[in-house]
Tab-separated table of C-alpha atoms (C1' of nucleotides) in Angstrom:
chain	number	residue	atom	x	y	z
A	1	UNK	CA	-16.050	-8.627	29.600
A	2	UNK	CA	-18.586	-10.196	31.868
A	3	UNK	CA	-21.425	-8.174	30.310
A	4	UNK	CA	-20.292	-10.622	26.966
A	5	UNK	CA	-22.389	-13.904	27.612
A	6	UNK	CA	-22.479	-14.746	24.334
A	7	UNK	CA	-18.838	-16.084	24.828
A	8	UNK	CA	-20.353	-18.999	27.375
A	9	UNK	CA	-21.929	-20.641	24.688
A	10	UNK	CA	-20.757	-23.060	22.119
A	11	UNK	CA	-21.394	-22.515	18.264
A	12	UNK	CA	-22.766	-25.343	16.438
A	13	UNK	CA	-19.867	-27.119	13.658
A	14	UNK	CA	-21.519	-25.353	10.518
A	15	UNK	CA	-21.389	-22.067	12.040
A	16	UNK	CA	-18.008	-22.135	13.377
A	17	UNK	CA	-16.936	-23.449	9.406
A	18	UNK	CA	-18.518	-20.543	8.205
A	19	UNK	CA	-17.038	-18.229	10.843
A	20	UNK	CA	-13.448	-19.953	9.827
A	21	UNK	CA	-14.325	-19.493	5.931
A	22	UNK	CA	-14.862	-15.613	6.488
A	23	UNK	CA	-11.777	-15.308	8.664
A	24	UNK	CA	-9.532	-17.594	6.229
A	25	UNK	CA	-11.456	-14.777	3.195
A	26	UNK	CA	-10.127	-11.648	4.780
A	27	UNK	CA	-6.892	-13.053	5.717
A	28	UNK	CA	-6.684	-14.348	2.045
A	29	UNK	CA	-7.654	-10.879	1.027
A	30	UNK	CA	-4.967	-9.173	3.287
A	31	UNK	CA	-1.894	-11.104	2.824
A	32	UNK	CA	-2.848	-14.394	-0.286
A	33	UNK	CA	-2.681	-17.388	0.133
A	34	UNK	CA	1.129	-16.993	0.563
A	35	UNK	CA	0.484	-15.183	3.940
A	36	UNK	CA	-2.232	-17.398	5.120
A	37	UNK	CA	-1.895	-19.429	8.275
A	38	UNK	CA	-3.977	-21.683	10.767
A	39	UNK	CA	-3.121	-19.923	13.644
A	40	UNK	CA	-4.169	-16.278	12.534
A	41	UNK	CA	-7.328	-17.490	11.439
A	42	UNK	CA	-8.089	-19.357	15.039
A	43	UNK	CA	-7.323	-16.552	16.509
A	44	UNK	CA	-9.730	-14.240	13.784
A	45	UNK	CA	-12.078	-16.570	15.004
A	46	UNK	CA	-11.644	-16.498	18.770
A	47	UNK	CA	-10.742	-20.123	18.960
A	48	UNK	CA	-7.833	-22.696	19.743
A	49	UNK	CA	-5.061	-23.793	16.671
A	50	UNK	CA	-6.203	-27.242	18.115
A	51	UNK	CA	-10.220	-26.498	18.010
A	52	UNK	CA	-9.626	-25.312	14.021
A	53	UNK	CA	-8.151	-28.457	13.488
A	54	UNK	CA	-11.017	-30.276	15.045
A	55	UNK	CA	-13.726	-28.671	12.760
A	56	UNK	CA	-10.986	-28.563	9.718
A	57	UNK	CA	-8.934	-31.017	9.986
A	58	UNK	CA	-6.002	-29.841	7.336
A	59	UNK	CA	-5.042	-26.358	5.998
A	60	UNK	CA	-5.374	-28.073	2.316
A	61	UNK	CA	-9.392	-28.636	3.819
A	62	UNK	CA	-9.352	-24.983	4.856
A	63	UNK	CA	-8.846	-24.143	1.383
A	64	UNK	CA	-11.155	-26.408	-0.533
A	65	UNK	CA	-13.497	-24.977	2.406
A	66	UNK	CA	-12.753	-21.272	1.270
A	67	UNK	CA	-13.621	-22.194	-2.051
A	68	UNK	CA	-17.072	-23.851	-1.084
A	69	UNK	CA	-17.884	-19.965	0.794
A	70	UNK	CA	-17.153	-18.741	-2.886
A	71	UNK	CA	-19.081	-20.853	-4.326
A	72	UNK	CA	-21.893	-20.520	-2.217
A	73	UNK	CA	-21.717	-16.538	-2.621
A	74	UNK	CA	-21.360	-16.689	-5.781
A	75	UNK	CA	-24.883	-18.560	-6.497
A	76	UNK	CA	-26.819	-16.648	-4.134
A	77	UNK	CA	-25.188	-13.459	-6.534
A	78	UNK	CA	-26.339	-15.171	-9.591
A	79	UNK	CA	-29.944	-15.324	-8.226
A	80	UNK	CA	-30.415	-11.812	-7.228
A	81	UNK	CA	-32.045	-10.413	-10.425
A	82	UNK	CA	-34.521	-12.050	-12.169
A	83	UNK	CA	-33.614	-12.008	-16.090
A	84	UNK	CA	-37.113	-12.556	-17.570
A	85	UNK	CA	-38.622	-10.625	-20.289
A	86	UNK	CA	-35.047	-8.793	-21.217
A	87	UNK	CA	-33.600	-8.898	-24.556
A	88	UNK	CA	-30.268	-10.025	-24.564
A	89	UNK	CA	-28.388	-6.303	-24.190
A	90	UNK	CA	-31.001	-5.612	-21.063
A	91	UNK	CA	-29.408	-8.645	-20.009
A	92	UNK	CA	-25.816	-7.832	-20.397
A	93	UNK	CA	-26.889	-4.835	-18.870
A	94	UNK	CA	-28.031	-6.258	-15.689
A	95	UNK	CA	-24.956	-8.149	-15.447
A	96	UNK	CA	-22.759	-5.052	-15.211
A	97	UNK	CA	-24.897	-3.423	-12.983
A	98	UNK	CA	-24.342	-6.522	-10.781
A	99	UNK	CA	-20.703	-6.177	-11.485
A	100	UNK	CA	-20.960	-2.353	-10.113
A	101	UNK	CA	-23.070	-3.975	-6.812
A	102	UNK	CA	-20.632	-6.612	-5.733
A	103	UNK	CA	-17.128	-4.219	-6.658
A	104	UNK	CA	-19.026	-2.059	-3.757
A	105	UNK	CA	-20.568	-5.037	-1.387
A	106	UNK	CA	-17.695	-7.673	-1.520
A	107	UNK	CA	-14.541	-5.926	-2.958
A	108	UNK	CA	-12.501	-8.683	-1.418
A	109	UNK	CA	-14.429	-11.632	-3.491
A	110	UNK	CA	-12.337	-11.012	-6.431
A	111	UNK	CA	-9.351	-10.865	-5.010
A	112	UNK	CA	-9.938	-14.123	-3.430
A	113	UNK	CA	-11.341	-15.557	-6.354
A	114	UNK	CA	-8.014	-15.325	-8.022
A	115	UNK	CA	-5.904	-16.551	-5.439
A	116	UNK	CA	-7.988	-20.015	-5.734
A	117	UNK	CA	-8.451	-19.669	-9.254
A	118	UNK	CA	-4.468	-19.868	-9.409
A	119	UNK	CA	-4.253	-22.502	-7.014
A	120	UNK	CA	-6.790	-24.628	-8.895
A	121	UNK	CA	-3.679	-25.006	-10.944
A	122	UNK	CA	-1.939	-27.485	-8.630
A	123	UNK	CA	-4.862	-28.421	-6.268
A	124	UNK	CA	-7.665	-30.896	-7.689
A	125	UNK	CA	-9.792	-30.392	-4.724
A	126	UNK	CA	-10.045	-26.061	-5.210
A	127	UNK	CA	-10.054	-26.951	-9.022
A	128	UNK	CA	-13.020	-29.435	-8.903
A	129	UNK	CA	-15.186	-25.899	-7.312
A	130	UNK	CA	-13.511	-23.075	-8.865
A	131	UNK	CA	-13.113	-24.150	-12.497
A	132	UNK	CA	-16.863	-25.310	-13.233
A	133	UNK	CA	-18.027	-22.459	-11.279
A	134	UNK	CA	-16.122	-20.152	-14.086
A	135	UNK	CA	-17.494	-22.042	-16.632
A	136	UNK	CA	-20.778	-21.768	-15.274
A	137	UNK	CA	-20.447	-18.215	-15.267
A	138	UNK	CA	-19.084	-17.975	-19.218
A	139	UNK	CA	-21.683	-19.958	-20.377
A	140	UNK	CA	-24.240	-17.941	-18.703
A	141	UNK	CA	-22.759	-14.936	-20.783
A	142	UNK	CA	-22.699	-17.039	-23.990
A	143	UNK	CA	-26.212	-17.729	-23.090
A	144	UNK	CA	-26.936	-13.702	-23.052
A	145	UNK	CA	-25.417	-13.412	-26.407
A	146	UNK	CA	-27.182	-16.200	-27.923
A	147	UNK	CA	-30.688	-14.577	-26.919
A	148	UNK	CA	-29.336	-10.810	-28.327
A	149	UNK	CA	-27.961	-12.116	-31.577
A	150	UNK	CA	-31.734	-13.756	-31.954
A	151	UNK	CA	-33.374	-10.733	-30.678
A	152	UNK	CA	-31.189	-8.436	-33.121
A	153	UNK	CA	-29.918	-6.236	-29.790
A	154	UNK	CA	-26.609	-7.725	-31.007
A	155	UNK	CA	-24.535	-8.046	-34.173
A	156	UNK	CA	-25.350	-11.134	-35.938
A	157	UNK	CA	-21.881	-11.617	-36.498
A	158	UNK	CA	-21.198	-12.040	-32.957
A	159	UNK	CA	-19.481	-15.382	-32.066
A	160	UNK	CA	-21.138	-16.065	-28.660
A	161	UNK	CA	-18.706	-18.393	-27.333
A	162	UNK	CA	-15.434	-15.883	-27.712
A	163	UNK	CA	-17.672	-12.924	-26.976
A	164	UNK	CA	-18.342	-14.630	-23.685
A	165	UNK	CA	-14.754	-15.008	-22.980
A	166	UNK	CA	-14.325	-11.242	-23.838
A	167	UNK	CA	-16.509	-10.103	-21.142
A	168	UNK	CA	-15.770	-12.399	-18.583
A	169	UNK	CA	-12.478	-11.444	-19.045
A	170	UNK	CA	-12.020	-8.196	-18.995
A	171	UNK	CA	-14.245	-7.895	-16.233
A	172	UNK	CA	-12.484	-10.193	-14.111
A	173	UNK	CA	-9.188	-8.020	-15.112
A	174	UNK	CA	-11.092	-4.534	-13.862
A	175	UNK	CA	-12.451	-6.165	-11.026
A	176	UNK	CA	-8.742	-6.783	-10.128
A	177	UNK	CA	-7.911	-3.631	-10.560
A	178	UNK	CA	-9.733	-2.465	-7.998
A	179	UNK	CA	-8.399	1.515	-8.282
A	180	UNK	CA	-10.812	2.415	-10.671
A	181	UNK	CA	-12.964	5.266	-10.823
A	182	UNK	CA	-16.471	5.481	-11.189
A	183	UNK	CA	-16.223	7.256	-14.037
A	184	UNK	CA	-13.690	5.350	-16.009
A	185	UNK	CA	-15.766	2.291	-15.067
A	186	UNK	CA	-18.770	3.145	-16.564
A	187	UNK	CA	-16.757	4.131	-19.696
A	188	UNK	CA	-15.010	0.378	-19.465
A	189	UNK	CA	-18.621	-0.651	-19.159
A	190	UNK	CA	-20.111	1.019	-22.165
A	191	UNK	CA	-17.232	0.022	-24.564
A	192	UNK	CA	-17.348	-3.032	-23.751
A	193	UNK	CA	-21.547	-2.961	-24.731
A	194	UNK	CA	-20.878	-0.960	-27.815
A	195	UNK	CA	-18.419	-4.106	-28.992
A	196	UNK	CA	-21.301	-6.135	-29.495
A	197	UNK	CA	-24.138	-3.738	-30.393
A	198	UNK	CA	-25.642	-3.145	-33.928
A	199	UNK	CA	-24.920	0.131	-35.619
B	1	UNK	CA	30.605	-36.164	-13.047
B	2	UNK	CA	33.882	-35.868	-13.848
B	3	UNK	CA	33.411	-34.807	-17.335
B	4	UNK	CA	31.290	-31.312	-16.087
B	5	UNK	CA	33.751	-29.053	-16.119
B	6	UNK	CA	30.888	-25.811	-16.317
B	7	UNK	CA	30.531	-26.267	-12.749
B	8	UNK	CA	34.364	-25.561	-11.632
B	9	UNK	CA	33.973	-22.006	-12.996
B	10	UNK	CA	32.366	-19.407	-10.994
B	11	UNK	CA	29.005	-17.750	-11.569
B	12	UNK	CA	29.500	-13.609	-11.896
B	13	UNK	CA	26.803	-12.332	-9.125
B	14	UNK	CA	24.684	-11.455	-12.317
B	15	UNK	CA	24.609	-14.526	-13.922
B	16	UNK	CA	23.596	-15.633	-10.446
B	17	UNK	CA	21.243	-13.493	-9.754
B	18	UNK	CA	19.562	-13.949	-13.174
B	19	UNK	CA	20.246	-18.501	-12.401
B	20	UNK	CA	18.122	-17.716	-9.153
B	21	UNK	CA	15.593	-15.099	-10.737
B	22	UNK	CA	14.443	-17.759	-13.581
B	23	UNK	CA	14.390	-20.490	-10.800
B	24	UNK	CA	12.416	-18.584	-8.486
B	25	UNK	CA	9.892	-18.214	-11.561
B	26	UNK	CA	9.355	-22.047	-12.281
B	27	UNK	CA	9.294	-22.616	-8.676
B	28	UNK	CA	6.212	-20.093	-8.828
B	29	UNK	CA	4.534	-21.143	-11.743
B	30	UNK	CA	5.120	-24.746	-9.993
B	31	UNK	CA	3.423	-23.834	-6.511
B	32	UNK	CA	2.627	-19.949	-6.445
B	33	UNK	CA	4.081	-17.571	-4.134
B	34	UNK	CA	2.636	-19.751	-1.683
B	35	UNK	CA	5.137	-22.181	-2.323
B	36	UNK	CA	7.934	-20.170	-2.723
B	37	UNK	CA	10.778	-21.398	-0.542
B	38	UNK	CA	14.220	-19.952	-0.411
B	39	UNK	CA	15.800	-23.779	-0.080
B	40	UNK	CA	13.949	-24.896	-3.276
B	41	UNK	CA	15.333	-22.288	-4.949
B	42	UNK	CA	18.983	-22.645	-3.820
B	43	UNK	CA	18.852	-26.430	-4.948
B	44	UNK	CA	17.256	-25.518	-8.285
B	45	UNK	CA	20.160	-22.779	-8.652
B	46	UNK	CA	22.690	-25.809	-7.421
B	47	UNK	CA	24.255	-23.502	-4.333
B	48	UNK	CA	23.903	-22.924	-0.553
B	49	UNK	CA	20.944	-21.429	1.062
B	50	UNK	CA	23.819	-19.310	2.436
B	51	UNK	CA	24.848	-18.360	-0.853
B	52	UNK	CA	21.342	-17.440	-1.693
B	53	UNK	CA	21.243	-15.040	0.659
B	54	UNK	CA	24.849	-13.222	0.221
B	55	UNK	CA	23.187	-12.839	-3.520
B	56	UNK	CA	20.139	-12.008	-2.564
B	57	UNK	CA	19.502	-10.501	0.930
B	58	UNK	CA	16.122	-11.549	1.846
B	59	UNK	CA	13.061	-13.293	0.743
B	60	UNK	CA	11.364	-10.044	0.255
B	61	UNK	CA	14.253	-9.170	-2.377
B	62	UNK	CA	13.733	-11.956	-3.936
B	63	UNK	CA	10.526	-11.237	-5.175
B	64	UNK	CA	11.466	-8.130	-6.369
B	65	UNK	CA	14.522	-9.960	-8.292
B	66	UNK	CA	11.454	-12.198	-10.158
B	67	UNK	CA	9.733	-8.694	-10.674
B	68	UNK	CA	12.481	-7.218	-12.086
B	69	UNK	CA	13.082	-10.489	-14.445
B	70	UNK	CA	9.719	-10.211	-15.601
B	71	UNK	CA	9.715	-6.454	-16.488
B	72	UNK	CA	13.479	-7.021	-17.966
B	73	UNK	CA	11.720	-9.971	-20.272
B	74	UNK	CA	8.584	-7.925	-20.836
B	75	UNK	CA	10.953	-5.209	-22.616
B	76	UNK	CA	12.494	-7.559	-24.940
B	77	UNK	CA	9.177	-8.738	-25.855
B	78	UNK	CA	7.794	-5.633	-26.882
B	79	UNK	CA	10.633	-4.465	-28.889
B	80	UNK	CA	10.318	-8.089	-30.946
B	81	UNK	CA	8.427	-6.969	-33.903
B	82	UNK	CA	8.669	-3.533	-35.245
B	83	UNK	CA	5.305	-1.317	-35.983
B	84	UNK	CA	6.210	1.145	-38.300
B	85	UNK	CA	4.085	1.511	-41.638
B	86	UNK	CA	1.037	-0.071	-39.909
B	87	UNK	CA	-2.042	1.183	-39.059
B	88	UNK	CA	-4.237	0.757	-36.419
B	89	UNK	CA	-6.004	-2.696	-36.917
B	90	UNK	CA	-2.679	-4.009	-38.257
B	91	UNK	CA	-0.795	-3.375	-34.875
B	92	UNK	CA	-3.315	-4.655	-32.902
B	93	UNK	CA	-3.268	-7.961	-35.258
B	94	UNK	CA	0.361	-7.902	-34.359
B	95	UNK	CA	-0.050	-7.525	-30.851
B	96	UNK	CA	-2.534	-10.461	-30.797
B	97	UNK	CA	0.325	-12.759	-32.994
B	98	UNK	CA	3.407	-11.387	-30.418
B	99	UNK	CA	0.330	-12.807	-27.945
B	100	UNK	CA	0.382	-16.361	-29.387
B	101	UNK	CA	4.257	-16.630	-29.535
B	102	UNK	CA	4.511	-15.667	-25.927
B	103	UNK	CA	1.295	-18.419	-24.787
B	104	UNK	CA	4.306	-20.662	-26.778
B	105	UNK	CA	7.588	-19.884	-25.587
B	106	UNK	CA	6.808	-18.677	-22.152
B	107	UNK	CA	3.543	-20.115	-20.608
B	108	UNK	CA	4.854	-19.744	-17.163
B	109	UNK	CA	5.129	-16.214	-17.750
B	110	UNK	CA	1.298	-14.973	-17.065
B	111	UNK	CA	1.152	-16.933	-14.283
B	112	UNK	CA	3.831	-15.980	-12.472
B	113	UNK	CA	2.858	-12.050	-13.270
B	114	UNK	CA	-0.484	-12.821	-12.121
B	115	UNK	CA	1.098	-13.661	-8.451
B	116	UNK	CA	3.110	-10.514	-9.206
B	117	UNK	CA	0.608	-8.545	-9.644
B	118	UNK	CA	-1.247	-9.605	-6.987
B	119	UNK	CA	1.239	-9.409	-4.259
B	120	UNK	CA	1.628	-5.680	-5.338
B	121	UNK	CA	-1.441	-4.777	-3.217
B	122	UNK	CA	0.600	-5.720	-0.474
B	123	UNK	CA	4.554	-5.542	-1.275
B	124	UNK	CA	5.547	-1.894	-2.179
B	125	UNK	CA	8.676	-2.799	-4.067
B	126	UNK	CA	7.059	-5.264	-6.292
B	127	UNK	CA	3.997	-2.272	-7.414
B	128	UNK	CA	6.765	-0.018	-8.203
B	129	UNK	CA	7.708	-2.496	-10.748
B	130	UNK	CA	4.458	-4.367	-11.682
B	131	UNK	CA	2.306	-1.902	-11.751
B	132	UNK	CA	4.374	1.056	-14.120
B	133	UNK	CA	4.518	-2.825	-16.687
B	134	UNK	CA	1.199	-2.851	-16.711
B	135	UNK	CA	-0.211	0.661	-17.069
B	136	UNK	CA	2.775	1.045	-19.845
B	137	UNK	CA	1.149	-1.690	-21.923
B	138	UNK	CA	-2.523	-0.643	-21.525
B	139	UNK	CA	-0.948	2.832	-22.686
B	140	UNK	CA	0.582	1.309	-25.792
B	141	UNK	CA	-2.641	-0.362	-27.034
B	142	UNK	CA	-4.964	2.858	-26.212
B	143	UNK	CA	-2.272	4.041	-28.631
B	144	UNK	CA	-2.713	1.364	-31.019
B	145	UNK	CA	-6.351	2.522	-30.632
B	146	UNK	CA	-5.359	5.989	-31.445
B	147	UNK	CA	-4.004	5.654	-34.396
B	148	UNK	CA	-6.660	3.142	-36.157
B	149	UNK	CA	-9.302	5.712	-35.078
B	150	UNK	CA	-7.666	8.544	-36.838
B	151	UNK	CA	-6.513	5.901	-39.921
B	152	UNK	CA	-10.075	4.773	-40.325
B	153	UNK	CA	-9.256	1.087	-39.231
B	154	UNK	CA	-11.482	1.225	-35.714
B	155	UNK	CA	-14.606	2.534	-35.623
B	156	UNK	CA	-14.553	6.384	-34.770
B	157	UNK	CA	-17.232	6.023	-31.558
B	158	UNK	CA	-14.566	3.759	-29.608
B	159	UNK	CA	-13.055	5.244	-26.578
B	160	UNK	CA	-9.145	4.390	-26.653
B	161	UNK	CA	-8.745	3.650	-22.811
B	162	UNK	CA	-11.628	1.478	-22.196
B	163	UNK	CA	-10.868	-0.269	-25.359
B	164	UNK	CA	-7.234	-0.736	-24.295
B	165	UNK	CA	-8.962	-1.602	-20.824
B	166	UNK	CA	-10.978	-4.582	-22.592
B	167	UNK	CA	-7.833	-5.435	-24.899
B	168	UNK	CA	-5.545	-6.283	-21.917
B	169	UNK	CA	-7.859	-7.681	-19.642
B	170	UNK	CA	-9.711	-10.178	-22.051
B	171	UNK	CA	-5.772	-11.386	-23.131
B	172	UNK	CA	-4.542	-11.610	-19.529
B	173	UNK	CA	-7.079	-13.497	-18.846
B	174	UNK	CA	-7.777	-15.631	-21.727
B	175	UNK	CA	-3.661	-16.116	-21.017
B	176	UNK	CA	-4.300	-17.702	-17.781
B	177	UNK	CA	-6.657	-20.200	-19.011
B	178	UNK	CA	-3.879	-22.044	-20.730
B	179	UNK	CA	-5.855	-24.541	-21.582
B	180	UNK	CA	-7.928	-23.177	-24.549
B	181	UNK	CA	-7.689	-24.819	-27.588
B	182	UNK	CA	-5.804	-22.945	-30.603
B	183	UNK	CA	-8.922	-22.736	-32.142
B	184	UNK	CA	-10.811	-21.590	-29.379
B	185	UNK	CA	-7.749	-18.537	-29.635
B	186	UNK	CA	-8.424	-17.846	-33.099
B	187	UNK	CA	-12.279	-17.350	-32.758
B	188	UNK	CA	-11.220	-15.168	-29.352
B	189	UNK	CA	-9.018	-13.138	-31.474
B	190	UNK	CA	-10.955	-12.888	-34.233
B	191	UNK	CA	-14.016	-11.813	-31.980
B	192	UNK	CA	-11.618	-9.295	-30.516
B	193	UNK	CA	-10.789	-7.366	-33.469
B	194	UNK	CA	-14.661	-7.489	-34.542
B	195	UNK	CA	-15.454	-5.772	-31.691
B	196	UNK	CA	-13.785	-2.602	-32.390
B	197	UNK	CA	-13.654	-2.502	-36.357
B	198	UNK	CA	-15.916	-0.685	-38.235
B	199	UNK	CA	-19.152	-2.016	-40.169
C	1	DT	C1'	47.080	-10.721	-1.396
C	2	DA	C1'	42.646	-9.007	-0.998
C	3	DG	C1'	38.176	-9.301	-2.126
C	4	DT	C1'	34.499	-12.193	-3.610
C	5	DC	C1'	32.024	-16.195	-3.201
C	6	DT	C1'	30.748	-20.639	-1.133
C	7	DC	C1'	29.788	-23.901	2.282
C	8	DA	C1'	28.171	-26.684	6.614
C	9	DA	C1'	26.458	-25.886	10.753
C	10	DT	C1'	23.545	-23.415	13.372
C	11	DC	C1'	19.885	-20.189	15.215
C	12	DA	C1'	15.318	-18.594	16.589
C	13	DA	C1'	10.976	-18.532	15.333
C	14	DA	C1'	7.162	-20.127	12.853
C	15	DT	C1'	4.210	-23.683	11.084
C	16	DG	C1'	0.760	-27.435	10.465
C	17	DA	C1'	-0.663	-30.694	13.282
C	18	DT	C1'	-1.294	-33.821	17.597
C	19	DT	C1'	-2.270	-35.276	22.427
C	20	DG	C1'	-4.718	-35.789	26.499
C	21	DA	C1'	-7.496	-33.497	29.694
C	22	DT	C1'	-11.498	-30.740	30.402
C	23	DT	C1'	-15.876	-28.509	29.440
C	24	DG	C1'	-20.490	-28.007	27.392
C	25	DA	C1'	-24.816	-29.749	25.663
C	26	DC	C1'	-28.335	-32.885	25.617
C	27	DG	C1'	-31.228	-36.796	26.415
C	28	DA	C1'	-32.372	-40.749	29.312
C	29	DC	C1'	-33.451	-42.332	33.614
C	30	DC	C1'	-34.917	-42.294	38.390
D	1	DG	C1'	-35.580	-31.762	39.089
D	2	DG	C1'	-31.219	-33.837	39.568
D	3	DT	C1'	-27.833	-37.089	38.063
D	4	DC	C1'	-25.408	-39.627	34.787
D	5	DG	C1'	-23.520	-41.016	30.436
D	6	DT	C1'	-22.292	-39.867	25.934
D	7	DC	C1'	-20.621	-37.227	22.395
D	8	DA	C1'	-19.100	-32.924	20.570
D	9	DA	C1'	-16.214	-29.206	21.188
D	10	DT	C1'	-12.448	-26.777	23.413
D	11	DC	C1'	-8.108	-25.922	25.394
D	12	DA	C1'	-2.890	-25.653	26.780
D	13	DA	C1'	0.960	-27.908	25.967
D	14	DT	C1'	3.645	-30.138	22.929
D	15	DC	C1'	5.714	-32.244	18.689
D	16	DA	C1'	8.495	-32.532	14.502
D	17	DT	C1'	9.634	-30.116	10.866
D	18	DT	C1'	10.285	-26.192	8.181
D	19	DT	C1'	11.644	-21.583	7.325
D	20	DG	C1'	14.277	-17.260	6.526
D	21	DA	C1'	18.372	-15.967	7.926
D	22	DT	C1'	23.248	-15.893	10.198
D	23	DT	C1'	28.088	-17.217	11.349
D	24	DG	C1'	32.732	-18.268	10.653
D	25	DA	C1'	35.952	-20.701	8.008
D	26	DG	C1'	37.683	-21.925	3.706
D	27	DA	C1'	37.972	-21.807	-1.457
D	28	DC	C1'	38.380	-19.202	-5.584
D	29	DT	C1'	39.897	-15.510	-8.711
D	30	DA	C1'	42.371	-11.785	-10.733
DNA sequence: TAGTCTCAATCAAATGATTGATTGACGACC
DNA sequence: GGTCGTCAATCAATCATTTGATTGAGACTA
């Protein structure tokens, strides 16, 4: 206890946010958004109910705040492997072998994802970050298939718009999942390549 | 007022229970699980909070009253249109037409099994019901799968389970979109069925 | 009549949030 | 280098309301 002096000193407001975004995640992850409260995420933290208030000053703020940490995670994801000089199936290759990184990195993200991806529903604030950052993420795909169709690596037939939807679907739904085994993953994975391919 | 004479009679505890299962659902699509309040649902119902709970014990019950609803509704849907006489590309067409009734009738439906389904990771009473729905589904359509492999209908290189895997997740998901166009549906659909039929 | 169902009032605890006092950090000034 | 003032950050105590649940009496039904 006294050997712990980094307890004497104060964190700066951004790092404390972040600290309370990460708590609020795993809480989130452990219990929804139905078993998420101020006061178990203070304490997570190591702080006062009244200090959390200080730095976020409403639980509604704690959320929109959870989805910025998404958001943020979510773009530094999206720039982890370069895409130049890949065809359009190399591409849509890469993208499940991201899919296989972050399942084993940040198994809670989905889970968390969804939660605020429902709540968008009835909060503007979480739907003004979560819904763009979906589409964002679709049109990316669409993106992939519009390259492959041009490239030939996928049917021509291919409607890259719906196809997008496909695969950022189903993904989403085996990412949720989250009892799947490697092996009926990598099936998943290569059906869901085969859909589009030539033959 | 005067003229309401439904409301002298008294409920059976069924009827109740089934008045404060489907009220506990739009209070969930409304707010999420989140939300979920056993007052709200009482005054939706039109009885006590006391009365609410000589019905239905707890909270906890309560959910697994909606879960049970949804399953009991999920039955009825399945058994709508028959499948005999059809092969393999036919019964999935079905599936996806039985998929735009239900987007129709009951939007609230994939919403509230989404909470469902993710308060199973934590509530064992609610996986024991949500999760046996969901793998029974995915099981039909690997069937569906089956059968249009062996009929000629699907191409013979698709595997039935991740197929089903894709199938399921791109509709759940499209599902909880809600707010895609009819003819955004069709092309998803249509792109669906492309994906696994032969050249 | 007996069993079921319903209610208002109530309980104990939890919940998001607030208040006022104190502490920590930092720069200016002597 | 020490002191002071200012602002940011922190805390314990507290507030007002909500929440899931309970109690005991009365109403309803067959």
């Amino acid at each position: 206890m006294t050997a712990d002096s980094s307890c004497s000193k104060r964190e700066s407001g951004d790092d404390r946010r972040v600290a309370i975004a990460l708590a609020a995640r795993r809480i989130i992850f452990e219990r929804g958004l139905e078993g998420l409260r101020t006061r178990d995420i203070a304490a997570s933290v190591g702080i006062n109910i009244a200090t959390l208030h200080y730095h976020v000053p409403t639980k509604e703020a704690l959320v929109a705040l959870v989805a910025e940490s998404l958001r943020h995670d979510f773009k530094a994801q999206a720039m982890r492997h370069p895409r130049t000089g890949k065809n359009g199936l190399e591409r849509l290759h890469l993208e499940f072998d991201d899919f296989r990184e972050t399942v084993l990195e940040m198994p809670e993200l989905v889970v968390v994802l969804t939660e605020l991806i429902a709540r968008a529903r009835r909060d503007p604030a979480v739907a003004e970050i979560m819904i763009p950052m979906r589409e964002f993420w679709k049109n990316q795909i669409a993106d992939v298939f519009r390259l492959g169709i041009a490239d030939g690596s996928f049917r021509s037939d291919v409607d890259p718009d719906a196809a997008a939807l496909i695969v950022t679907g189903a993904v989403s739904d085996c990412w949720r999942r989250s009892d799947m085994s490697p092996a009926l993953l990598d099936q998943f994975l290569a059906e869901l390549e085969r859909a589009f391919t030539p033959r």
